Tab-separated table of C-alpha atoms in Angstrom:
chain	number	residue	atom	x	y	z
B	3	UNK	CA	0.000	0.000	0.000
B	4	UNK	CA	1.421	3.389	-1.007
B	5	UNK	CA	2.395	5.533	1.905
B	6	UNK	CA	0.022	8.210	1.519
B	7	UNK	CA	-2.762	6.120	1.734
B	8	UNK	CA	-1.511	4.531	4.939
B	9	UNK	CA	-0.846	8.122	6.491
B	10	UNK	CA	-4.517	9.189	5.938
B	11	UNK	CA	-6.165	5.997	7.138
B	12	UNK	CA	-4.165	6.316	9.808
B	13	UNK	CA	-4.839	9.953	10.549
B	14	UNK	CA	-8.792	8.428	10.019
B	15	UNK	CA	-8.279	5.406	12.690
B	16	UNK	CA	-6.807	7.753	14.873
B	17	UNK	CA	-10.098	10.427	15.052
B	18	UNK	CA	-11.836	7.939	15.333
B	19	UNK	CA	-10.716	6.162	18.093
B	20	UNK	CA	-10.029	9.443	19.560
B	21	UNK	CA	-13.556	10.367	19.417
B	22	UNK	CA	-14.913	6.772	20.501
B	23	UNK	CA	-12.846	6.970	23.723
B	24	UNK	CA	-13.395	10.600	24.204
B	25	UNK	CA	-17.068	10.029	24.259
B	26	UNK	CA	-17.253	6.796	25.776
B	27	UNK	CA	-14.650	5.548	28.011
B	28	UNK	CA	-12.845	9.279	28.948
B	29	UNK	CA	-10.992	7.135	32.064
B	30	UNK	CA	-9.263	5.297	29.813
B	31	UNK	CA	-7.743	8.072	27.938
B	32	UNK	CA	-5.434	9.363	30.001
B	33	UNK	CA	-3.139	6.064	30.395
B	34	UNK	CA	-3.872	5.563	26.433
B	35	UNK	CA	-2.190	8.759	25.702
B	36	UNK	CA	0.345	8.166	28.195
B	37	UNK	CA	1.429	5.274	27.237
B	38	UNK	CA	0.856	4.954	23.792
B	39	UNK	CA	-0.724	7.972	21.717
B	40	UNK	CA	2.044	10.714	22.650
B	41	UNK	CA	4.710	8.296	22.893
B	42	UNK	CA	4.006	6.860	19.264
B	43	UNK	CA	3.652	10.827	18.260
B	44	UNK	CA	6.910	11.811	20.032
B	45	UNK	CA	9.162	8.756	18.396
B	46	UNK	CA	7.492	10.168	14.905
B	47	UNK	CA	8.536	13.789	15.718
B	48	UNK	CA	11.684	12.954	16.979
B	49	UNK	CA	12.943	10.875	13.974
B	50	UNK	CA	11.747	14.268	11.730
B	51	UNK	CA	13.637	16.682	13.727
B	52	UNK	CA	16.517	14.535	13.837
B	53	UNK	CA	17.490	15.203	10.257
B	54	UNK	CA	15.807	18.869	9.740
B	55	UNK	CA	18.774	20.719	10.410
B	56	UNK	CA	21.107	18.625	8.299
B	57	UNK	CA	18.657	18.243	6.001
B	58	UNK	CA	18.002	21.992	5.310
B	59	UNK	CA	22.227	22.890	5.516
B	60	UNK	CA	23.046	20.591	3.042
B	61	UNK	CA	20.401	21.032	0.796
B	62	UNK	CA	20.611	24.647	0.712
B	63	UNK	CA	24.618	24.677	0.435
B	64	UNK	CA	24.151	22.308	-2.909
B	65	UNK	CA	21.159	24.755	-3.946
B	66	UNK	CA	23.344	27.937	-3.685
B	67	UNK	CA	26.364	26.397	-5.368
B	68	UNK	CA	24.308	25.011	-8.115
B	69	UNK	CA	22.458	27.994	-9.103
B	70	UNK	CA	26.209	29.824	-8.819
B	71	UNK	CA	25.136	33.002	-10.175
B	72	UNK	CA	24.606	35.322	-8.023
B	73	UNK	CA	21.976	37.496	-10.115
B	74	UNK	CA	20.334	34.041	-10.161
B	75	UNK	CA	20.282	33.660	-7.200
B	76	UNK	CA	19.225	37.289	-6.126
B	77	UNK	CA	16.335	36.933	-8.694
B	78	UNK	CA	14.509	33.772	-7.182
B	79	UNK	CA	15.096	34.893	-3.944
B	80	UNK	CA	13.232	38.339	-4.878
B	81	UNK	CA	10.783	36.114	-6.282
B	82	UNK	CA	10.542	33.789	-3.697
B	83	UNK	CA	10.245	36.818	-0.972
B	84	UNK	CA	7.424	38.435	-2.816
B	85	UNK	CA	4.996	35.384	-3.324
B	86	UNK	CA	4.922	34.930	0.362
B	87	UNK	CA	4.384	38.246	1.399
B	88	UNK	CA	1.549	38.846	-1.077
B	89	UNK	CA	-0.143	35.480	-0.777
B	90	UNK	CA	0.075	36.222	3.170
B	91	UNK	CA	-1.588	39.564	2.600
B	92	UNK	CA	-4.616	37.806	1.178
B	93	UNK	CA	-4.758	35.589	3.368
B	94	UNK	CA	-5.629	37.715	6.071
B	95	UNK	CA	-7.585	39.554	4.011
B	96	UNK	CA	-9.978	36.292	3.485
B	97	UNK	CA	-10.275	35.584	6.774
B	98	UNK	CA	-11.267	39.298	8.156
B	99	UNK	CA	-14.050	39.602	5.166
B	100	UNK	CA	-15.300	36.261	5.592
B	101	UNK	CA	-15.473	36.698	9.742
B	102	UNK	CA	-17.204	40.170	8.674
B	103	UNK	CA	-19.690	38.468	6.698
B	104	UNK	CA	-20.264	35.504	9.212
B	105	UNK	CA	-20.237	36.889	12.523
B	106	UNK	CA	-18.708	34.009	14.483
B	107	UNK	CA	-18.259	36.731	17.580
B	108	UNK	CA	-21.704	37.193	17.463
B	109	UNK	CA	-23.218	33.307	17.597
B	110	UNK	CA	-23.351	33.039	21.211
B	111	UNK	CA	-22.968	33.960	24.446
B	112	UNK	CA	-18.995	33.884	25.682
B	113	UNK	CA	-17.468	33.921	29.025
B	114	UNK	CA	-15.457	36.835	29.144
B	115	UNK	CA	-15.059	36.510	33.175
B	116	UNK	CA	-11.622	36.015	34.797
B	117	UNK	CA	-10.225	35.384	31.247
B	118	UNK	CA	-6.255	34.592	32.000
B	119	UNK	CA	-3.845	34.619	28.721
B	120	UNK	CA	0.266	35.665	29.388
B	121	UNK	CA	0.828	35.850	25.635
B	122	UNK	CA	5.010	35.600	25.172
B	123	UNK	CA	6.372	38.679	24.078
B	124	UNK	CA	7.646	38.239	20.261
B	125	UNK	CA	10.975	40.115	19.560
B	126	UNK	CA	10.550	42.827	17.015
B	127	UNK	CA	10.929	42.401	13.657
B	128	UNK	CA	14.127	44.673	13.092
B	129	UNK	CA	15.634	42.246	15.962
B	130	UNK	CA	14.464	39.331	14.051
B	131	UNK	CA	16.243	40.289	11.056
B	132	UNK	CA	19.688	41.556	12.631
B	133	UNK	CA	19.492	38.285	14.560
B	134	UNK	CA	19.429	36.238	11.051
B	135	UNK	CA	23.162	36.782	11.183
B	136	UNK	CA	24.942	33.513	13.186
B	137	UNK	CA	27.535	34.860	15.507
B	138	UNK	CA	28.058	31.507	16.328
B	139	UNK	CA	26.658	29.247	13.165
B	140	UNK	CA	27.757	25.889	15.535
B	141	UNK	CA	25.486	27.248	18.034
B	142	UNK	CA	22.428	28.003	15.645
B	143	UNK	CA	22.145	24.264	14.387
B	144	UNK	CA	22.057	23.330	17.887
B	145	UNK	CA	19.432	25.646	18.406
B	146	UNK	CA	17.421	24.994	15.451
B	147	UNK	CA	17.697	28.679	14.363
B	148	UNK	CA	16.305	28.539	10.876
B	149	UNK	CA	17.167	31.285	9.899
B	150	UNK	CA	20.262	31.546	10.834
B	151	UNK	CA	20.857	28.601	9.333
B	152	UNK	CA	19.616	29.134	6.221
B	153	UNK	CA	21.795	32.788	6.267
B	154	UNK	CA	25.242	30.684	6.723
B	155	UNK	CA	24.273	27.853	4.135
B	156	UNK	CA	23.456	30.345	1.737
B	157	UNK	CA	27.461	31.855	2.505
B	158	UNK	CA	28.602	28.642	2.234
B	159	UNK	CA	27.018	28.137	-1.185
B	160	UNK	CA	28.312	31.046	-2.872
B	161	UNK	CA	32.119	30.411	-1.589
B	162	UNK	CA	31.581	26.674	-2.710
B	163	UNK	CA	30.383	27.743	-6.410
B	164	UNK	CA	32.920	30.948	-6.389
B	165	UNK	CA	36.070	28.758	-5.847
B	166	UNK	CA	35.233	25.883	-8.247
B	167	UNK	CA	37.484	23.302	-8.916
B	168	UNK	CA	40.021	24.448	-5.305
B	169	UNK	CA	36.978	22.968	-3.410
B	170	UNK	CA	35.433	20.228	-5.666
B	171	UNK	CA	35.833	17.692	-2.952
B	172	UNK	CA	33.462	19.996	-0.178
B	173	UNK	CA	31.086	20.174	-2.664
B	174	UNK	CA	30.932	16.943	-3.338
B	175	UNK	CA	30.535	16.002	0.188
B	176	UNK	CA	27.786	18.434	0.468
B	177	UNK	CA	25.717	16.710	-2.368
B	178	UNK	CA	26.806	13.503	-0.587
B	179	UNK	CA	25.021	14.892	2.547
B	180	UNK	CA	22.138	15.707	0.950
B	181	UNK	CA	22.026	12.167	-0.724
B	182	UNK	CA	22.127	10.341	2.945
B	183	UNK	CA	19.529	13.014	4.410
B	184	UNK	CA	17.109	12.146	1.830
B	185	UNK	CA	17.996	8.118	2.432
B	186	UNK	CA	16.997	8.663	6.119
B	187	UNK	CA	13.901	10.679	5.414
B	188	UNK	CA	12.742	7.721	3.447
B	189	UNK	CA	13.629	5.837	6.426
B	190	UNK	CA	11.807	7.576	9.234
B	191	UNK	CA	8.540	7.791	7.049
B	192	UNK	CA	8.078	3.735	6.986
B	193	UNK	CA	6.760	5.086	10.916
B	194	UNK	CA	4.928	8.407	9.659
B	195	UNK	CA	1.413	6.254	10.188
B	196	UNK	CA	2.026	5.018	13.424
B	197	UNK	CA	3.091	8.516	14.627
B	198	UNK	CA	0.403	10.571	12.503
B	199	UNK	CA	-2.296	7.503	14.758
B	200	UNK	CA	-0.593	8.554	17.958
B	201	UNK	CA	-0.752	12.212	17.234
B	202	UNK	CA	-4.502	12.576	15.811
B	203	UNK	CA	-5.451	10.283	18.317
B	204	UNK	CA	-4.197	12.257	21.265
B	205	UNK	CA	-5.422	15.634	20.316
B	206	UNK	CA	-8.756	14.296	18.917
B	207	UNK	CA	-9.369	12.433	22.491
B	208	UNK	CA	-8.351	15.582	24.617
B	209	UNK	CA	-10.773	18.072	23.058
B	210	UNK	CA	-14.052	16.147	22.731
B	211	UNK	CA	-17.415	17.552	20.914
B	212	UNK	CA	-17.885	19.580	24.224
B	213	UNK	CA	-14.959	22.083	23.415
B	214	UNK	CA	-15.827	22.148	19.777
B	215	UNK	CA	-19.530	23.108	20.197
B	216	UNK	CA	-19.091	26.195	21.764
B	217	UNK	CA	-16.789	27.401	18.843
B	218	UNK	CA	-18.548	25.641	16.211
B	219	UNK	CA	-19.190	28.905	13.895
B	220	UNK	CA	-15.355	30.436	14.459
B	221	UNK	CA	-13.995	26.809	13.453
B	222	UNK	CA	-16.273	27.303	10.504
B	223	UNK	CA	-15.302	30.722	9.128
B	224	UNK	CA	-11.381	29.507	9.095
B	225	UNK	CA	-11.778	26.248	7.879
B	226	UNK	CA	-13.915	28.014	5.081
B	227	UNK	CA	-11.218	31.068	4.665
B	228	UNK	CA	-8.388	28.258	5.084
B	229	UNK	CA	-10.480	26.192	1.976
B	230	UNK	CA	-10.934	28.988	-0.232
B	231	UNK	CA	-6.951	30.140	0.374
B	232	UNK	CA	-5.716	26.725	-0.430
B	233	UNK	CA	-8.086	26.066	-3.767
B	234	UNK	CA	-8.444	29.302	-5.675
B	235	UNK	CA	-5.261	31.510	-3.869
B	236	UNK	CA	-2.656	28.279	-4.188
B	237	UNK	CA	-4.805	26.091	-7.082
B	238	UNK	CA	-4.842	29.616	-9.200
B	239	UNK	CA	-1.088	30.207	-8.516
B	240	UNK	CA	-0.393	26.477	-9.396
B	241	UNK	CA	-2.564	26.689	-12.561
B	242	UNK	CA	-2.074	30.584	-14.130
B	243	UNK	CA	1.703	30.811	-12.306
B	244	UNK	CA	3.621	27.766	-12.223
B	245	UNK	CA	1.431	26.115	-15.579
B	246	UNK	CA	0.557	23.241	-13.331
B	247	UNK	CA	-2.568	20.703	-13.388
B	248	UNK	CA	-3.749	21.620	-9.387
B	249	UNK	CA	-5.329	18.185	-8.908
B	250	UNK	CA	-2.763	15.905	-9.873
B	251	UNK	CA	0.044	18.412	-7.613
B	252	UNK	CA	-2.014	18.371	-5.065
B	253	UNK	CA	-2.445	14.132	-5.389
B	254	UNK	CA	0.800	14.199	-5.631
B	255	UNK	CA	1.899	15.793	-2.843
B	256	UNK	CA	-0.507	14.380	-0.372
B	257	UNK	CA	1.678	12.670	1.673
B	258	UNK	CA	3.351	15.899	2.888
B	259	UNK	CA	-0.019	17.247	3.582
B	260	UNK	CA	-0.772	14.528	5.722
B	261	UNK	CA	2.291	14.871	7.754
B	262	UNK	CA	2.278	18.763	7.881
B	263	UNK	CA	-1.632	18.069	9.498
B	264	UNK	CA	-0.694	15.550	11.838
B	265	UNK	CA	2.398	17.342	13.146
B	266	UNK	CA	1.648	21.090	12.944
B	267	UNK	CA	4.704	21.878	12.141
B	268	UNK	CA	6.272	22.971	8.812
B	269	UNK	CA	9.977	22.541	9.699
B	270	UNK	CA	8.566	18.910	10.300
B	271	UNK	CA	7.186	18.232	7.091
B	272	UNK	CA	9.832	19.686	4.728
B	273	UNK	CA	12.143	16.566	4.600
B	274	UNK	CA	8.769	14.949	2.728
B	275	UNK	CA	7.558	17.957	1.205
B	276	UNK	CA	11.502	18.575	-0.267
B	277	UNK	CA	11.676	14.462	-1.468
B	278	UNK	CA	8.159	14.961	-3.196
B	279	UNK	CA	8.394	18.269	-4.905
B	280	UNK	CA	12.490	17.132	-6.137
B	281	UNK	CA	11.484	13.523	-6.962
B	282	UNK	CA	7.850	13.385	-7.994
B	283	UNK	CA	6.999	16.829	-9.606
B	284	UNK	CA	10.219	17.566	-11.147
B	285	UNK	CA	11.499	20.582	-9.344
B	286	UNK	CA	15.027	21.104	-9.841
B	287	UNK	CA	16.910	20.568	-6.480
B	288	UNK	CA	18.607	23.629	-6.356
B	289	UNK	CA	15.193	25.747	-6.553
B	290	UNK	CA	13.519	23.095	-3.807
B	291	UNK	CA	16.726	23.512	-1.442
B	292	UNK	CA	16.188	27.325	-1.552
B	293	UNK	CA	12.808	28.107	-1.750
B	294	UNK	CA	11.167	25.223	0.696
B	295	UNK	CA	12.960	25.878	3.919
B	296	UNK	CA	12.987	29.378	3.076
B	297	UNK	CA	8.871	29.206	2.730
B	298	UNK	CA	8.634	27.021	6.254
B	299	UNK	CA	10.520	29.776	8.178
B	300	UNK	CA	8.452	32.674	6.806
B	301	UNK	CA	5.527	31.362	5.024
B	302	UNK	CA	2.306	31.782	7.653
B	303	UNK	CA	-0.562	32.408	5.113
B	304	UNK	CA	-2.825	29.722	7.280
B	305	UNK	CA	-1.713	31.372	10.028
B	306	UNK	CA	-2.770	34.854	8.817
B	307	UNK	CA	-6.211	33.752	8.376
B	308	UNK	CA	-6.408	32.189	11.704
B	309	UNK	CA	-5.283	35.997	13.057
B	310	UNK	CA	-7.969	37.733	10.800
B	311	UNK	CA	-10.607	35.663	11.678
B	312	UNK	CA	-9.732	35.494	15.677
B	313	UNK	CA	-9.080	39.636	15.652
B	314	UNK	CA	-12.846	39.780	14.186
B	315	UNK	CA	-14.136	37.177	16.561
B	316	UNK	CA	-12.485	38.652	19.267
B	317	UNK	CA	-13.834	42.262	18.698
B	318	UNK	CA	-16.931	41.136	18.291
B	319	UNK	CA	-17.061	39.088	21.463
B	320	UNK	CA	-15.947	42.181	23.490
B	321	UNK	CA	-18.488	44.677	21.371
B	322	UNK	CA	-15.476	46.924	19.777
B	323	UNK	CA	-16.008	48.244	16.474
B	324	UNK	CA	-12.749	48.095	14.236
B	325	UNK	CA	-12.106	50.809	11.731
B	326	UNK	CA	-11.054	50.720	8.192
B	327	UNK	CA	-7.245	51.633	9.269
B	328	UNK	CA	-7.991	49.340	12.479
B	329	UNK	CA	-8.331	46.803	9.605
B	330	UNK	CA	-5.538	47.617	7.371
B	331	UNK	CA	-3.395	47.794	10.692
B	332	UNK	CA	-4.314	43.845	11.249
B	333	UNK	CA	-3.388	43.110	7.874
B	334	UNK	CA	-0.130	45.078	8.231
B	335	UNK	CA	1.126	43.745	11.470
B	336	UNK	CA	0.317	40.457	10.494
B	337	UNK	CA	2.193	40.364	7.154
B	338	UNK	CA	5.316	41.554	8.900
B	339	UNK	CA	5.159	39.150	12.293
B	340	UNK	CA	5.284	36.211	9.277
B	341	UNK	CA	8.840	37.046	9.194
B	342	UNK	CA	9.525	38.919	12.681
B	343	UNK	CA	8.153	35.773	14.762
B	344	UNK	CA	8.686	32.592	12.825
B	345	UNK	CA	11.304	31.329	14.814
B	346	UNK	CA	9.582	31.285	18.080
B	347	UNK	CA	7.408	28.445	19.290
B	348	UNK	CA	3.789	28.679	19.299
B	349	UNK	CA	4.135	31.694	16.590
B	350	UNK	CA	0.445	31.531	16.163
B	351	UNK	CA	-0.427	32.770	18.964
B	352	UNK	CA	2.671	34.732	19.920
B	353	UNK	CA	1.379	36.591	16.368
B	354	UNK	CA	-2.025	37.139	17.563
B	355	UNK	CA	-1.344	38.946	20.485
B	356	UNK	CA	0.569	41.252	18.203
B	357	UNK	CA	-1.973	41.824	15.880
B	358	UNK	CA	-4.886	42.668	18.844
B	359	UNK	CA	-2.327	45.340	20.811
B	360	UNK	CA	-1.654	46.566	17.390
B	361	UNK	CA	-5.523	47.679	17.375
B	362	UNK	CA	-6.218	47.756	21.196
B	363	UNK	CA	-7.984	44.185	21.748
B	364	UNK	CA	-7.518	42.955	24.901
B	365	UNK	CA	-5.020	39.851	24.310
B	366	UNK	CA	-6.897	38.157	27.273
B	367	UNK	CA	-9.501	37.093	24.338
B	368	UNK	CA	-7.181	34.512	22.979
B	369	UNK	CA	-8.149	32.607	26.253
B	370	UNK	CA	-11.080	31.325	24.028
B	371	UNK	CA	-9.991	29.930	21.051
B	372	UNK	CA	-6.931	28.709	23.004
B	373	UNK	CA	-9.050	25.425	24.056
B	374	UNK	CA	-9.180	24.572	19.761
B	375	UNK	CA	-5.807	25.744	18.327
B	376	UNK	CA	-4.401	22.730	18.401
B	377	UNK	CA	-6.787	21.249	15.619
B	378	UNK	CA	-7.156	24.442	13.517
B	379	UNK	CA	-2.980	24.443	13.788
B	380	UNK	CA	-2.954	21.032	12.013
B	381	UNK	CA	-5.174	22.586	9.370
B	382	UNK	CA	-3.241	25.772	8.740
B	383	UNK	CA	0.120	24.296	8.725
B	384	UNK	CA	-1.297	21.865	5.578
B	385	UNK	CA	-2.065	24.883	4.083
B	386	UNK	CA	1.618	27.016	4.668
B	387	UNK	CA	3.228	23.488	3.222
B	388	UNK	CA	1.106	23.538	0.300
B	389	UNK	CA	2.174	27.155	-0.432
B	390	UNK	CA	5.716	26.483	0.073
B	391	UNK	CA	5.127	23.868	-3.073
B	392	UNK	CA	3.383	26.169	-5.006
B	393	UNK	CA	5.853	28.971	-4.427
B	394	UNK	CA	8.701	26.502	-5.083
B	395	UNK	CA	6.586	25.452	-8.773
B	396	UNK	CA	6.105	28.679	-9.441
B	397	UNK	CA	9.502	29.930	-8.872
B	398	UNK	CA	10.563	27.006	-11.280
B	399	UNK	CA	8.311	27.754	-14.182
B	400	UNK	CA	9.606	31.246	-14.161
B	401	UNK	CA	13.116	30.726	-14.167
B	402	UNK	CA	12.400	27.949	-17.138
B	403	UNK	CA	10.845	30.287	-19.035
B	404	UNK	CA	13.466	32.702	-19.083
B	405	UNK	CA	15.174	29.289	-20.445
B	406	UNK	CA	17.345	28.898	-17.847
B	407	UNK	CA	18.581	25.257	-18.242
B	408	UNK	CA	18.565	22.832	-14.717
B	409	UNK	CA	20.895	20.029	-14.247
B	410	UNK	CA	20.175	18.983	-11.149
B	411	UNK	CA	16.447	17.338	-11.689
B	412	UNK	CA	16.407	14.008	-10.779
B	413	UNK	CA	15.765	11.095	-13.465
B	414	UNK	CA	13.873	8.168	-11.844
B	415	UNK	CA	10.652	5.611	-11.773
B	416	UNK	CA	9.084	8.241	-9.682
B	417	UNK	CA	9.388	11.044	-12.517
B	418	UNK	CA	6.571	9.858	-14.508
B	419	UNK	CA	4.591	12.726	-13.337
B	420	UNK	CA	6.969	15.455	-13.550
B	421	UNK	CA	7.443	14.365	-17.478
B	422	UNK	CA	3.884	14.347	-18.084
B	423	UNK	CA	3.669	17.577	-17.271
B	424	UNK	CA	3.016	20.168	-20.146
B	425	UNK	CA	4.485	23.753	-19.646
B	426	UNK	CA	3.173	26.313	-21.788
């Protein structure tokens, strides 16, 4: 059975037993998730994480010294840069018309009593981008700074394709690295549907229909803004942009959006997403090195609609009318935190509370949507990985078309889609 099929029956299995035991036999589920959901979810993660760093060094290292030219290089990167801040513009701008339209504030009656949030303070974003800058590169890996990271690989590329032939043998080991990272993410995957059971299972089981009642009409308006995003924002950039047939990319790459769902995390799923976009769809592995881990550290589009839609819910809630330039402040704030906070854990939130002191909203309100975050995260973060993809397809049409000539696509079994494939 192909993978992707046993990822999503096991994300299935695991909402449902989730639900069943949830429902039924709650006392159980505590020494169920203890001993096997999170631990089976943990193992999973921890394999992932294991080879992200490596992973995203040497791939972008090979990337940057096989694109070589600098103006190349500058040129997708512009590229790259723009896509994600536009498509994370209207993203937000989805979710605040379609929260306008809906009302989800306005559905019910809310506790607003005693409400308790300490959101963590996000550094600001001209901190964010002197700190891209490793003083210690060692120390960044270790740390998992991304973009940090991604800064020194990016160095280490352009010194590797500058000098040549005087470092032919550190260039090969780089591509050699890459090789053995993408070996090992085929590796850790054979366990991707135990670990997506364990994880779906333990969130599913925690929340229960009693949590997801109350916020029934606010889950709504996102997963709808989150739907229309990913099929007419990402499908039209796939289709008009990148000259790409949306249904068979996104069959295609349905094993990464499995994984980015069941682990919430983007810097999770790239190994996959890298592997299926360089083997299966024909990107060119110097375009996928760059633009994928640059789109999980700064790509937040489902994230942005999750802020638009909360900052209308959460106004509403509290009976505060938002402005025009209230509005355009929202969509402002939140296009720069997608860069200033994607380093820092739990960004979603972190992001949020930025976005309501921006336009005086009392950050206490993301008390109530706190309870459901976890499931709408697994939602969102399919969505960011998708737009990485289409980004990266996008970014590879163009460059074709300006016949520039890859020769680092890889020739295999698994190309058969990539060659079918008709640019025009």
């Amino acid at each position: 059975m192909k993978l992707a099929k046993r990822i999503l029956m096991a994300l299935a299995l695991g909402a449902i037993v989730g639900v069943i035991i949830n429902a039924f036999f709650p006392s159980i589920f505590k020494p169920l998730d203890g001993y096997l959901f999170t631990p089976l979810g943990t193992i999973f993660l921890n394999l992932i994480k294991m080879v992200i760093v490596p992973l995203v060094f040497f791939s972008i290292v090979t990337g940057v010294a096989n694109i070589g030219d600098p103006k190349k290089l500058g040129r997708i990167g512009i590229k790259t840069i723009t896509f994600f801040l536009t498509t994370t513009a209207i993203a937000i701008t989805i979710g605040i018309v379609l929260a306008l339209i809906l009302k989800p504030g306005l559905a019910g009656t809310f506790q607003t009593d005693n409400l308790n949030y300490e959101p963590t303070k996000a550094p600001p974003v001209s901190e964010t981008f002197l700190g891209i800058i490793p003083v210690n590169p060692i120390a960044a890996m270790a740390e998992g700074a991304m973009l940090q990271i991604i800064f020194f690989a990016v160095f280490i590329g352009f010194a590797i394709s500058y000098l040549g032939k005087k470092v032919e043998g550190i260039a090969k080991l780089m591509e050699q690295g890459n090789e053995i990272m993408m070996f090992l993410v085929n590796l850790v995957m054979k366990f991707a549907p135990f670990g997506t059971f364990g994880l779906i299972a333990s969130a599913v089981g925690q929340l229960g229909f009693s949590a997801l009642k109350a916020m029934f009409l606010y889950m709504l308006v996102v997963l709808l803004a989150l739907a229309v995003h990913f099929f007419f924002v990402y499908g039209g950039a796939m289709k008009f942009l990148a000259k790409r047939n949306p249904v068979q990319v996104i069959k295609t790459y349905s094993p990464a959006m499995a994984v980015s769902f069941s682990t919430s995390s983007s810097s999770a799923t790239l190994p996959v997403a890298m592997e299926i976009a360089q083997k299966k769809l024909g990107v060119p592995r110097s375009i996928s090195s760059f633009v994928q881990p640059l789109g999980a550290t700064i790509n937040m589009d489902g994230t942005a609609i999750m802020q638009g839609v909360a900052t209308i819910f959460i106004a509403q809630v509290f009976s505060v009318d938002l402005s025009i330039t209230a509005l355009i402040t929202v969509v402002l704030t939140a296009v720069l935190a997608s860069i200033g906070t994607a380093a820092v854990p739990g960004a979603g939130l972190i992001m949020l509370a930025m976005v309501l002191t921006a336009v005086g909203l009392p950050v206490e309100g993301i008390a109530l949507i706190i309870g459901i975050d976890r499931l709408l995260d697994m939602t969102r973060t399919m969505v960011n990985s998708t737009g990485d993809l289409a980004c990266t397809l996008y970014v590879t049409t163009s460059e074709e078309n300006k016949g520039e000539v890859f020769d680092d696509v890889y020739e295999s079994e698994e190309d058969d889609f990539a060659k079918s494939q008709t640019k025009s």
